[in-house]
Coordinates of C-alpha atoms in Angstrom, one line a residue:
Chain O
M289 CA 0.1 -0.5 0.2
P290 CA 1.9 3.6 -0.9
R291 CA 1.9 5.8 2.1
F292 CA 2.9 8.2 0.0
R293 CA 2.2 8.3 -3.9
R294 CA 5.6 10.5 -4.8
S295 CA 7.1 8.9 -7.7
L296 CA 5.1 7.9 -10.8
H297 CA 4.6 4.9 -12.9
L298 CA 5.8 7.2 -16.0
P299 CA 8.6 5.6 -17.4
R300 CA 11.6 7.6 -17.1
R301 CA 11.7 7.7 -20.9
L302 CA 8.4 9.5 -21.2
R303 CA 9.5 11.7 -18.0
G304 CA 11.9 13.8 -19.7
S305 CA 9.4 14.2 -23.0
Y306 CA 7.0 15.5 -20.6
L307 CA 9.3 18.2 -19.0
R308 CA 10.4 19.2 -22.4
Q309 CA 7.3 19.7 -23.4
R310 CA 6.0 21.9 -20.4
I311 CA 9.2 24.1 -21.1
L312 CA 8.8 24.3 -24.4
V313 CA 4.9 25.5 -23.7
S314 CA 6.3 28.1 -21.2
I315 CA 8.6 29.5 -23.8
A316 CA 5.8 29.8 -26.5
A317 CA 3.9 31.6 -23.9
F318 CA 6.3 33.9 -23.1
F319 CA 7.0 34.8 -26.7
V320 CA 3.3 35.1 -27.1
A321 CA 3.2 37.8 -24.4
Y322 CA 6.2 39.6 -25.6
L323 CA 4.6 39.8 -29.2
I324 CA 1.5 41.1 -27.8
N325 CA 3.5 43.6 -25.9
F326 CA 5.2 44.7 -28.9
I327 CA 1.8 44.8 -31.4
L328 CA -0.9 46.5 -29.1
P329 CA 0.5 50.0 -28.6
R330 CA 1.3 49.7 -32.3
L331 CA -1.8 49.4 -33.5
E332 CA -2.9 52.7 -32.5
P333 CA 0.2 54.5 -33.2
G334 CA -1.3 58.2 -33.0
N335 CA -2.2 57.4 -29.3
I336 CA 1.6 57.4 -28.2
V337 CA 2.6 60.4 -29.7
N338 CA -0.8 62.4 -28.4
V339 CA -0.3 61.1 -25.0
I340 CA 3.5 62.2 -24.4
A341 CA 4.1 65.2 -26.8
S342 CA 1.5 67.6 -24.7
S343 CA 0.1 70.6 -26.8
D344 CA 2.5 73.3 -25.8
L345 CA 5.3 71.5 -27.3
L346 CA 6.6 73.1 -30.6
P347 CA 6.7 71.1 -33.4
L348 CA 10.1 70.5 -33.6
Q349 CA 10.5 69.3 -30.2
R350 CA 7.4 67.0 -31.0
Q351 CA 9.4 65.9 -34.1
Q352 CA 12.5 65.0 -32.3
L353 CA 10.5 62.8 -29.4
V354 CA 9.0 60.9 -32.0
Q355 CA 12.3 60.3 -33.6
Q356 CA 13.7 59.5 -29.9
L357 CA 11.4 56.8 -29.4
G358 CA 11.8 55.3 -32.9
L359 CA 8.1 55.7 -33.4
N360 CA 8.8 56.9 -37.3
Q361 CA 11.1 53.9 -38.5
P362 CA 9.5 50.7 -40.3
L363 CA 8.1 48.2 -38.1
W364 CA 10.6 45.6 -38.6
N365 CA 13.5 48.2 -37.3
Q366 CA 11.3 48.9 -34.0
F367 CA 10.9 45.3 -33.2
L368 CA 14.7 45.2 -33.5
K369 CA 14.8 47.8 -31.1
Y370 CA 12.7 46.6 -29.1
L371 CA 14.3 43.1 -28.6
V372 CA 17.6 45.1 -28.0
D373 CA 16.0 46.9 -25.2
T374 CA 14.7 43.7 -23.8
F375 CA 17.5 41.6 -24.0
G376 CA 20.6 43.8 -24.6
S377 CA 21.3 44.2 -20.8
F378 CA 20.7 42.5 -17.7
P379 CA 18.3 43.2 -15.9
P380 CA 16.3 44.1 -19.4
S381 CA 15.1 48.1 -18.9
F382 CA 12.1 47.5 -20.9
G383 CA 12.9 51.2 -22.3
V384 CA 12.1 54.4 -20.3
S385 CA 9.3 55.6 -18.6
F386 CA 7.1 58.8 -20.2
A387 CA 5.5 59.8 -16.8
H388 CA 8.3 59.0 -14.7
Y389 CA 11.1 59.8 -17.3
P390 CA 14.2 59.2 -17.0
L391 CA 13.6 56.3 -15.1
T392 CA 13.5 52.9 -16.7
V393 CA 10.6 50.7 -16.5
W394 CA 12.8 47.8 -15.0
T395 CA 13.4 50.7 -11.9
L396 CA 9.8 51.0 -11.4
V397 CA 8.8 47.5 -12.2
S398 CA 11.4 46.1 -9.7
T399 CA 9.9 48.5 -6.9
A400 CA 6.6 47.4 -7.1
L401 CA 7.4 43.8 -7.3
P402 CA 8.4 43.0 -3.6
W403 CA 5.5 44.8 -2.3
T404 CA 3.0 42.6 -4.3
L405 CA 5.0 39.7 -3.7
L406 CA 4.8 40.7 -0.1
L407 CA 1.2 41.1 -0.5
V408 CA 0.4 37.7 -2.0
G409 CA 3.3 35.4 0.0
V410 CA 1.9 36.5 3.6
S411 CA -1.8 36.1 2.4
Q412 CA -1.2 33.0 1.0
L413 CA 0.9 32.0 3.9
I414 CA -1.9 32.8 6.2
A415 CA -5.0 31.6 3.6
W416 CA -3.5 28.1 2.6
P417 CA -2.8 26.6 5.8
L418 CA -6.3 27.7 7.5
G419 CA -7.5 26.5 4.3
V420 CA -6.1 23.1 4.2
L421 CA -7.2 22.7 8.3
L422 CA -10.6 23.6 7.5
G423 CA -10.9 21.3 4.5
A424 CA -9.3 18.4 6.3
W425 CA -11.9 19.1 8.9
L426 CA -14.8 19.3 6.2
A427 CA -13.7 16.0 4.5
W428 CA -14.0 14.3 8.0
H429 CA -17.2 15.9 8.6
R430 CA -18.3 15.3 4.8
G431 CA -22.3 15.5 4.3
S432 CA -22.9 17.3 7.2
K433 CA -24.4 20.9 7.8
A434 CA -20.9 22.5 7.9
D435 CA -19.7 21.1 4.9
N436 CA -22.7 22.2 3.0
A437 CA -22.6 25.4 4.1
M438 CA -18.8 25.8 3.4
F439 CA -19.6 24.6 0.1
A440 CA -22.2 27.4 -0.2
L441 CA -19.4 30.0 1.5
S442 CA -16.8 29.0 -1.1
N443 CA -19.1 29.7 -4.2
V444 CA -20.3 32.8 -2.9
M445 CA -16.5 33.9 -2.4
W446 CA -15.9 32.9 -6.1
G447 CA -18.6 35.8 -6.7
V448 CA -17.4 38.4 -4.3
P449 CA -15.6 40.9 -6.1
S450 CA -11.8 41.5 -4.3
Y451 CA -12.2 45.6 -4.9
W452 CA -15.6 45.5 -3.1
L453 CA -14.6 43.7 -0.2
A454 CA -11.8 46.0 0.0
T455 CA -14.3 48.9 -0.1
I456 CA -15.9 47.6 2.2
L457 CA -13.1 46.8 4.9
I458 CA -11.7 50.6 4.1
F459 CA -15.1 52.1 5.1
I460 CA -15.3 50.1 8.6
F461 CA -11.9 50.0 9.6
A462 CA -10.4 53.0 8.1
I463 CA -13.1 55.5 7.7
Q464 CA -15.9 54.6 10.5
L465 CA -13.2 53.0 13.2
K466 CA -10.2 54.6 12.3
I467 CA -8.1 51.7 13.3
F468 CA -5.7 51.3 10.2
P469 CA -4.5 53.7 7.4
P470 CA -6.9 53.9 4.6
S471 CA -4.1 53.4 1.9
L472 CA -0.3 53.3 1.2
S473 CA 2.3 51.0 2.4
T474 CA 4.2 52.9 4.6
S475 CA 3.7 56.6 6.0
G476 CA 6.2 59.3 6.9
G477 CA 8.8 57.7 4.7
A478 CA 9.7 54.4 6.9
T479 CA 12.2 53.3 4.9
T480 CA 15.1 52.2 7.0
L481 CA 14.6 48.7 8.8
S482 CA 13.6 49.4 12.4
A483 CA 10.8 47.9 14.7
G484 CA 8.9 50.8 13.8
A485 CA 9.2 50.8 10.2
V486 CA 8.0 46.6 10.7
V487 CA 5.3 48.0 12.5
N488 CA 4.3 50.7 10.1
I489 CA 4.5 48.6 6.8
L490 CA 2.2 45.9 8.6
G491 CA -0.1 48.3 9.8
H492 CA -0.4 49.3 6.3
S493 CA -0.6 45.9 4.8
F494 CA -3.0 44.6 7.4
L495 CA -6.0 45.3 5.4
P496 CA -5.2 44.3 1.9
I497 CA -3.5 40.9 3.6
L498 CA -7.1 40.6 5.3
T499 CA -8.9 41.0 2.3
L500 CA -7.0 38.5 0.4
V501 CA -7.4 35.9 3.0
I502 CA -11.0 35.9 3.9
L503 CA -11.3 35.5 -0.2
N504 CA -8.8 32.8 -0.5
M505 CA -9.4 30.5 2.4
P506 CA -12.9 29.4 1.4
L507 CA -11.7 28.4 -1.9
Q508 CA -8.7 26.5 -0.5
A509 CA -10.6 24.6 1.7
L510 CA -12.8 23.3 -0.8
V511 CA -10.2 22.3 -2.9
M512 CA -8.4 20.3 -0.1
R513 CA -11.7 19.2 1.1
N514 CA -12.5 17.6 -2.3
N515 CA -8.8 16.2 -3.2
M516 CA -9.4 14.4 0.5
V517 CA -13.0 13.1 -0.7
N518 CA -11.4 11.3 -3.5
I519 CA -8.9 10.0 -1.9
L520 CA -11.0 8.5 0.9
E521 CA -13.0 6.6 -2.1
E522 CA -9.7 4.8 -3.4
D523 CA -9.0 1.6 -3.2
Y524 CA -6.3 1.5 -1.0
V525 CA -8.0 3.6 1.8
M526 CA -10.8 0.9 1.5
A527 CA -8.4 -1.5 1.9
A528 CA -7.0 0.0 5.1
K529 CA -10.8 0.6 6.5
A530 CA -11.1 -3.1 5.8
R531 CA -8.0 -3.8 8.0
G532 CA -9.7 -2.1 10.8
L533 CA -7.6 0.9 10.9
R534 CA -9.3 4.3 12.6
Q535 CA -11.0 6.8 11.0
R536 CA -8.3 9.4 12.6
T537 CA -5.3 7.5 11.1
L538 CA -7.1 7.0 7.9
I539 CA -7.8 10.9 7.6
L540 CA -4.6 12.3 9.0
G541 CA -2.1 9.5 8.0
H542 CA -3.5 8.6 4.2
A543 CA -5.9 11.0 2.9
A544 CA -4.4 14.4 4.3
R545 CA -0.8 13.7 3.5
N546 CA -1.7 12.2 -0.3
A547 CA -4.0 15.6 -0.3
L548 CA -1.5 18.0 0.5
L549 CA 1.2 18.4 -2.0
P550 CA -2.0 18.3 -5.2
S551 CA -3.5 21.3 -3.1
I552 CA 0.1 23.3 -3.3
T553 CA 0.1 22.5 -6.8
N554 CA -3.6 23.8 -7.0
L555 CA -2.3 26.9 -5.3
A556 CA 0.2 27.4 -8.4
L557 CA -2.1 26.8 -11.4
S558 CA -4.6 29.4 -9.5
F559 CA -1.5 32.0 -9.5
G560 CA -2.9 33.9 -12.2
N561 CA -6.2 34.6 -10.3
I562 CA -4.7 35.3 -7.2
L563 CA -2.7 37.8 -8.9
S564 CA -5.4 39.5 -10.3
G565 CA -7.2 39.7 -7.2
A566 CA -4.0 40.9 -5.3
Y567 CA -3.6 43.7 -8.2
L568 CA -7.3 44.9 -7.8
V569 CA -7.0 45.2 -4.1
E570 CA -3.6 46.9 -4.3
I571 CA -5.4 49.4 -6.6
I572 CA -8.0 50.1 -4.4
Y573 CA -5.8 50.4 -1.1
S574 CA -3.2 52.5 -3.1
Y575 CA -0.8 50.1 -2.2
P576 CA 2.4 50.7 -4.2
G577 CA 2.6 46.8 -5.7
M578 CA 2.7 45.9 -9.4
G579 CA -1.3 46.6 -9.8
Y580 CA -1.3 50.0 -8.5
L581 CA 1.8 50.6 -11.0
I582 CA -0.1 49.4 -14.0
E583 CA -3.6 51.2 -12.7
Q584 CA -1.3 54.5 -12.3
S585 CA 0.1 54.1 -15.8
A586 CA -3.0 53.4 -17.4
L587 CA -4.5 56.6 -16.2
V588 CA -1.4 58.6 -17.7
R589 CA -0.9 56.3 -20.5
D590 CA 2.7 55.4 -19.7
Y591 CA 2.9 52.4 -22.4
P592 CA 6.4 51.1 -21.5
V593 CA 5.4 50.6 -17.8
L594 CA 2.1 49.2 -18.7
E595 CA 3.9 47.0 -21.3
G596 CA 6.7 46.1 -18.1
V597 CA 4.1 45.0 -15.8
F598 CA 2.2 43.1 -18.1
F599 CA 5.1 41.3 -19.2
V600 CA 6.4 40.5 -15.6
S601 CA 2.8 39.2 -14.6
A602 CA 2.6 37.0 -17.3
I603 CA 6.4 35.8 -16.3
L604 CA 5.1 35.0 -13.0
V605 CA 2.0 33.2 -14.1
I606 CA 4.2 31.3 -16.5
L607 CA 6.7 30.1 -14.0
A608 CA 3.8 29.2 -11.3
N609 CA 2.4 27.0 -14.1
L610 CA 5.3 25.7 -15.1
L611 CA 6.2 24.7 -11.2
A612 CA 2.7 23.3 -11.1
D613 CA 3.1 21.0 -13.9
I614 CA 6.7 19.9 -12.8
S615 CA 5.2 19.1 -9.3
Y616 CA 2.7 17.1 -10.9
L617 CA 5.2 14.6 -12.0
Y618 CA 6.0 13.8 -8.9
L619 CA 2.9 13.5 -7.7
D620 CA 0.3 12.0 -9.6
P621 CA 1.1 8.8 -11.7
R622 CA -2.0 9.0 -13.8
V623 CA -0.7 12.8 -15.4
E624 CA -2.0 13.1 -18.5
Y625 CA -0.3 14.6 -21.7
Chain D
M562 CA -45.2 13.6 -32.0
A563 CA -44.3 10.7 -29.8
D564 CA -40.8 12.1 -29.7
L565 CA -41.9 15.7 -29.0
A566 CA -44.0 14.1 -26.1
S567 CA -41.1 12.2 -24.8
F568 CA -38.9 15.2 -25.0
A569 CA -41.3 17.0 -23.2
R570 CA -41.4 14.5 -20.3
K571 CA -37.8 14.1 -20.1
R572 CA -37.1 18.4 -19.7
L573 CA -40.0 18.1 -16.9
D574 CA -38.0 15.4 -15.3
D575 CA -34.7 17.3 -15.4
F576 CA -36.7 20.5 -14.3
R577 CA -38.1 18.5 -11.2
I578 CA -34.5 17.3 -10.4
I579 CA -33.4 20.8 -10.5
V580 CA -36.2 22.4 -8.1
G581 CA -35.7 18.9 -5.8
S582 CA -33.2 20.9 -4.1
T583 CA -32.3 23.7 -2.3
S584 CA -29.8 24.9 -4.3
G585 CA -31.5 24.4 -7.4
K586 CA -34.4 26.2 -6.0
V587 CA -32.1 29.1 -4.9
G588 CA -30.1 29.0 -8.1
L589 CA -33.3 29.1 -10.4
G590 CA -34.8 31.9 -8.1
I591 CA -31.8 34.3 -8.2
T592 CA -31.2 33.5 -12.2
L593 CA -35.0 34.3 -13.0
A594 CA -34.7 37.5 -10.9
F595 CA -31.8 38.6 -12.9
L596 CA -33.7 37.6 -16.2
V597 CA -36.7 39.9 -15.2
M598 CA -34.5 42.9 -14.5
V599 CA -32.9 42.7 -18.0
F600 CA -36.3 42.4 -19.7
F601 CA -38.4 44.4 -18.0
A602 CA -35.8 47.3 -16.5
P603 CA -37.7 50.0 -17.6
W604 CA -41.1 49.1 -15.9
L605 CA -39.2 47.9 -12.9
A606 CA -37.4 51.0 -12.1
P607 CA -39.6 53.4 -10.3
Y608 CA -37.6 56.3 -12.0
P609 CA -35.5 57.0 -15.0
P610 CA -31.9 56.4 -13.6
T611 CA -30.5 59.9 -14.3
E612 CA -33.8 61.9 -13.2
R613 CA -32.6 64.1 -10.5
F614 CA -34.3 64.9 -7.2
P615 CA -33.8 68.2 -4.8
L616 CA -31.9 65.4 -2.2
A617 CA -28.8 64.7 -2.4
Y618 CA -27.1 61.4 -0.5
A619 CA -30.7 60.9 0.9
P620 CA -30.4 57.4 2.7
P621 CA -33.1 54.7 2.0
S622 CA -36.6 55.6 2.1
W623 CA -40.1 54.7 0.4
A624 CA -39.7 57.3 -1.9
H625 CA -35.9 56.2 -2.6
L626 CA -35.6 52.4 -1.6
L627 CA -31.9 52.7 -1.9
G628 CA -31.6 56.4 -1.1
T629 CA -30.0 58.8 -3.8
D630 CA -26.5 60.0 -5.1
D631 CA -25.0 63.5 -4.6
I632 CA -27.1 64.6 -7.2
G633 CA -30.0 63.6 -6.2
E634 CA -30.5 60.3 -8.7
D635 CA -32.3 57.6 -7.4
L636 CA -30.1 54.8 -6.6
F637 CA -32.7 51.7 -6.5
S638 CA -33.3 52.8 -10.6
Q639 CA -29.7 52.7 -11.0
L640 CA -29.0 49.6 -9.5
I641 CA -31.6 47.8 -11.8
W642 CA -30.2 49.2 -15.0
A643 CA -26.7 48.5 -13.8
A644 CA -27.5 44.9 -12.9
R645 CA -29.0 44.2 -16.3
G646 CA -25.7 45.9 -17.9
S647 CA -23.5 43.3 -16.0
F648 CA -26.0 40.7 -16.6
I649 CA -25.8 40.7 -20.5
I650 CA -21.6 41.5 -20.2
G651 CA -21.5 38.0 -18.1
V652 CA -23.4 36.0 -20.3
F653 CA -22.3 37.0 -23.6
A654 CA -18.2 36.8 -22.4
G655 CA -19.2 33.5 -20.7
A656 CA -21.3 32.2 -24.2
I657 CA -18.4 33.1 -26.4
A658 CA -15.8 31.5 -23.7
T659 CA -18.1 28.4 -23.7
V660 CA -18.6 28.2 -27.4
I661 CA -14.4 28.0 -27.5
G662 CA -13.9 26.2 -24.7
T663 CA -16.2 23.3 -25.9
S664 CA -15.1 23.2 -29.4
I665 CA -11.3 23.1 -28.7
G666 CA -12.1 20.6 -25.9
L667 CA -14.3 18.0 -28.0
I668 CA -11.9 18.3 -31.3
S669 CA -8.7 17.9 -29.5
G670 CA -10.4 15.0 -27.1
Y671 CA -12.2 13.2 -29.8
R672 CA -9.9 13.5 -32.9
G673 CA -6.7 13.4 -30.8
G674 CA -3.3 12.5 -32.7
R675 CA -1.6 15.7 -33.9
T676 CA -4.9 17.7 -34.1
G677 CA -5.6 17.3 -30.8
E678 CA -1.9 17.6 -29.2
G679 CA -1.6 20.7 -30.7
L680 CA -5.1 22.3 -29.8
M681 CA -4.0 21.4 -26.1
R682 CA -0.7 23.2 -26.5
F683 CA -2.5 26.4 -28.1
T684 CA -4.6 25.9 -24.7
D685 CA -1.8 25.7 -22.6
V686 CA -0.4 29.4 -23.9
V687 CA -3.8 31.1 -23.7
L688 CA -4.0 29.3 -20.4
V689 CA -1.2 31.4 -18.8
L690 CA -1.8 35.1 -20.2
P691 CA -2.8 37.4 -17.2
L692 CA -6.0 38.3 -18.0
L693 CA -6.3 41.6 -15.7
P694 CA -3.1 43.4 -17.1
L695 CA -3.9 42.5 -20.3
L696 CA -7.2 44.0 -20.3
I697 CA -5.8 47.3 -18.6
V698 CA -3.1 47.3 -21.6
I699 CA -6.1 47.2 -23.7
A700 CA -8.1 49.7 -22.0
S701 CA -5.4 51.9 -22.0
I702 CA -4.7 51.8 -25.6
F703 CA -8.0 51.6 -27.3
P704 CA -11.2 54.1 -26.7
A705 CA -13.0 52.5 -24.2
N706 CA -15.6 50.0 -25.6
V707 CA -17.4 47.5 -23.9
V708 CA -18.1 45.2 -26.7
L709 CA -14.1 45.1 -27.1
V710 CA -14.0 44.3 -23.4
I711 CA -16.5 41.5 -23.6
A712 CA -14.4 40.0 -26.4
V713 CA -11.1 40.1 -24.8
I714 CA -12.5 38.6 -21.7
G715 CA -14.5 35.6 -24.0
F716 CA -11.7 35.0 -26.2
L717 CA -9.5 34.7 -23.1
S718 CA -11.0 32.9 -20.5
W719 CA -11.7 29.4 -22.1
P720 CA -8.9 27.2 -21.9
S721 CA -9.9 25.6 -18.4
M722 CA -13.1 24.8 -20.0
A723 CA -11.5 23.5 -22.8
R724 CA -9.3 20.9 -20.7
V725 CA -12.3 19.6 -18.8
I726 CA -14.5 18.9 -22.1
R727 CA -11.3 17.7 -23.4
S728 CA -10.9 14.7 -21.1
Q729 CA -14.6 14.0 -20.6
A730 CA -14.7 13.6 -24.5
L731 CA -11.6 11.5 -24.2
T732 CA -14.1 9.3 -21.6
L733 CA -17.1 9.5 -23.7
K734 CA -15.4 8.3 -26.9
T735 CA -14.7 5.0 -25.5
R736 CA -18.5 4.3 -24.8
P737 CA -20.1 1.7 -27.2
Y738 CA -23.0 4.2 -27.8
V739 CA -20.1 6.0 -30.1
D740 CA -19.2 2.8 -32.1
A741 CA -22.8 2.1 -32.7
S742 CA -23.1 5.7 -34.0
K743 CA -19.9 5.3 -36.0
L744 CA -21.5 1.8 -37.6
S745 CA -24.8 3.3 -38.3
G746 CA -22.8 5.9 -40.8
M747 CA -22.3 9.1 -38.8
N748 CA -19.0 11.1 -39.6
D749 CA -17.0 12.5 -36.9
W750 CA -18.8 15.7 -36.7
E751 CA -22.2 14.2 -36.3
I752 CA -20.8 12.2 -33.4
M753 CA -19.5 15.1 -31.8
L754 CA -22.2 17.3 -31.8
K755 CA -25.1 14.8 -31.9
V756 CA -23.6 12.2 -29.6
L757 CA -21.0 13.4 -27.6
L758 CA -22.2 17.5 -27.1
P759 CA -25.7 16.3 -25.7
N760 CA -23.7 13.8 -22.9
M761 CA -21.5 16.9 -21.7
L762 CA -24.2 19.8 -21.8
P763 CA -24.6 19.6 -18.3
L764 CA -20.9 20.2 -17.7
V765 CA -20.7 22.6 -20.4
V766 CA -23.1 24.9 -18.6
L767 CA -21.4 24.2 -15.4
Y768 CA -17.9 25.8 -16.8
G769 CA -19.8 28.2 -18.8
V770 CA -21.5 29.4 -15.5
Y771 CA -18.1 30.0 -13.9
A772 CA -16.5 31.9 -16.9
A773 CA -19.7 34.0 -17.1
V774 CA -19.3 34.9 -13.4
T775 CA -15.6 35.7 -13.7
A776 CA -16.4 37.9 -16.5
V777 CA -18.8 39.9 -14.6
V778 CA -16.5 40.4 -11.9
I779 CA -13.8 41.4 -13.9
E780 CA -15.5 43.6 -16.0
A781 CA -16.7 45.3 -13.2
G782 CA -13.1 45.7 -11.8
L783 CA -12.4 47.3 -14.6
D784 CA -15.1 50.1 -14.9
Y785 CA -14.4 50.3 -10.8
I786 CA -10.9 51.6 -11.4
G787 CA -11.5 53.8 -14.3
L788 CA -10.8 52.2 -16.8
G789 CA -14.2 50.6 -18.2
S790 CA -16.5 52.6 -20.4
V791 CA -18.6 55.0 -18.3
T792 CA -21.4 55.3 -20.7
N793 CA -22.3 51.9 -20.3
L794 CA -23.7 51.5 -17.0
S795 CA -22.5 48.3 -14.9
L796 CA -22.3 47.5 -11.2
G797 CA -19.1 48.3 -11.8
S798 CA -19.1 51.5 -13.0
M799 CA -21.9 52.3 -10.1
L800 CA -19.1 51.5 -7.6
Y801 CA -16.9 54.1 -9.3
F802 CA -19.1 56.6 -9.2
A803 CA -19.9 56.3 -5.8
L804 CA -15.9 56.3 -5.1
S805 CA -15.1 59.1 -7.1
R806 CA -18.0 61.0 -5.7
N807 CA -17.2 60.7 -1.8
A808 CA -19.6 58.3 -0.8
L809 CA -17.2 56.4 1.4
L810 CA -16.5 59.4 3.4
I811 CA -19.9 60.6 3.5
G812 CA -21.3 57.4 4.7
A813 CA -23.4 56.8 2.0
W814 CA -23.4 52.8 2.3
W815 CA -26.5 52.6 0.4
W816 CA -24.4 53.8 -3.0
F817 CA -21.5 51.2 -2.3
V818 CA -22.6 48.3 -0.9
P819 CA -25.6 47.1 -2.9
P820 CA -23.6 47.0 -6.3
G821 CA -21.2 44.6 -4.8
L822 CA -23.8 42.2 -3.0
L823 CA -25.6 42.2 -6.1
I824 CA -22.4 40.8 -8.3
A825 CA -22.0 38.1 -5.5
L826 CA -25.7 37.5 -5.7
L827 CA -25.4 37.0 -9.7
G828 CA -22.4 34.7 -8.6
I829 CA -24.2 32.3 -6.5
G830 CA -27.3 32.2 -8.2
F831 CA -25.6 31.4 -11.6
I832 CA -23.4 29.0 -9.6
L833 CA -25.8 27.2 -7.8
L834 CA -27.9 26.7 -11.0
G835 CA -24.9 25.4 -12.5
H836 CA -24.3 22.8 -10.0
S837 CA -28.1 21.7 -10.1
I838 CA -28.1 21.3 -14.2
E839 CA -24.7 19.3 -14.1
R840 CA -26.3 17.2 -10.6
V841 CA -29.0 16.5 -13.8
G842 CA -26.3 14.9 -15.9
R843 CA -24.9 12.7 -13.2
V844 CA -28.7 11.1 -12.3
R845 CA -29.4 10.5 -15.7
S846 CA -26.3 8.9 -16.5

């Protein structure tokens, strides 16, 4: 009886081709995102010039700007320049921001990224264990009133918009009760790492994190519960039951252990949704992560930054999915590809 | 005639199964209520949504069930029109995703081989394109346009559905009745559309419903952060106006609470109905 289905019945020879295929798909996705980035703004080329060149620019200045941006060159040359801009240096600069001239896109993105990762990381570190515990408990009591109620609740959470929940929490805790600050990640320029700065950052991150935990926890619980219920119906669990193992041993020793890792995989697979939710929450709280950056750039039509954030978001989602696919290899012998 | 009668009897049985469970009743009720709002908004809304009364930020009362906004417009009437807008957006985007996801899943699963593999790798690529950032980029490049937003959401949210439908097609095509249909001279397309599709319809509905709910939430989010089209009244643009016109600071909860509740209500209604339709499929098979 397998206690831990870690390796797989996939022949070694096929494992390599599966890995190769997943990596190729990731590279293809990376290039599709890259091409989208290049093509989209150039479908409306007039816009770019109108946006950056304010009306009080002299025609000559306007022309210089167009030349400087290379927008008067043939598409092919623009693409070459685009390639050089992206891969010519490391870290890639992704060009220069229009709104924060002369800062590069990379400077802006690499300042915003840690905030987003902090928000997503901490909220998942709280939501995932709680969800797993709740899911295991629900699987134990499957079919009970609590189980049904949780199923309903997690479906309600699917429809509750993150941005609206964020608004309600701001209204209650920041405006009515004045417990937490309504926006920004720090106040008073707390940049040095001291106890005060940490408290400051935590105070400002509390509401955004709470929003994401409330939204994600029930979904994690449902995934864990369904995984466990499926495992409890499998033959080897039945056999263990027939041998007279106690429910407690069955749940904790077999089902929970085997359901835990697929639930991590599921976390990686739903990373795109988690990121979207976090971006919207950041925007509502003016929390200086990637979501806030892309929204602020959209309002002033700062195309290079918009593209940079989209591209880095795509890379994050692609990597998360690749990790999930690779982890499948070691978890589920019935992997289908 | 006999065919029609047996068809009607079957549908009636399905309906009984749906209404037989609490979740089915609730889901059907909520969905019907939204349909009523979609078709009868002009008669349901007590006032035209842009008619101004000399009452700014009035709290809920019998004359104005959900109070008024900063320029004295009736918020209950606005809410009905906004719900109608969001519902239509969700249904269209969900329908686009459903048609693409089902077609690609069916063809890939039933035909298999190189075609199937190619379609699945294409699905994998679309699956990892982040929808919200892409929508924000598109919204800032092109003039605000709700049809464009619906199209982008629809054309990007089908991949997970295609995967599920494909694995279902892989299972169903080994069933004896598929071989029987082949022997009776049906071609591949006929088998896919007339034999496989009807058998997986409940699953199609379930995943279509999730796609529609996601579309409503994402589109309203785009409107809320001010990147949607303001001329199109949706639950998101109602939230946008509430926030930009200080409803939060004034404490006008009747302005920003109902739109979000309605999005959540639409979601739970659709999902419960979807799950009870899917249960009909399981009961029948």
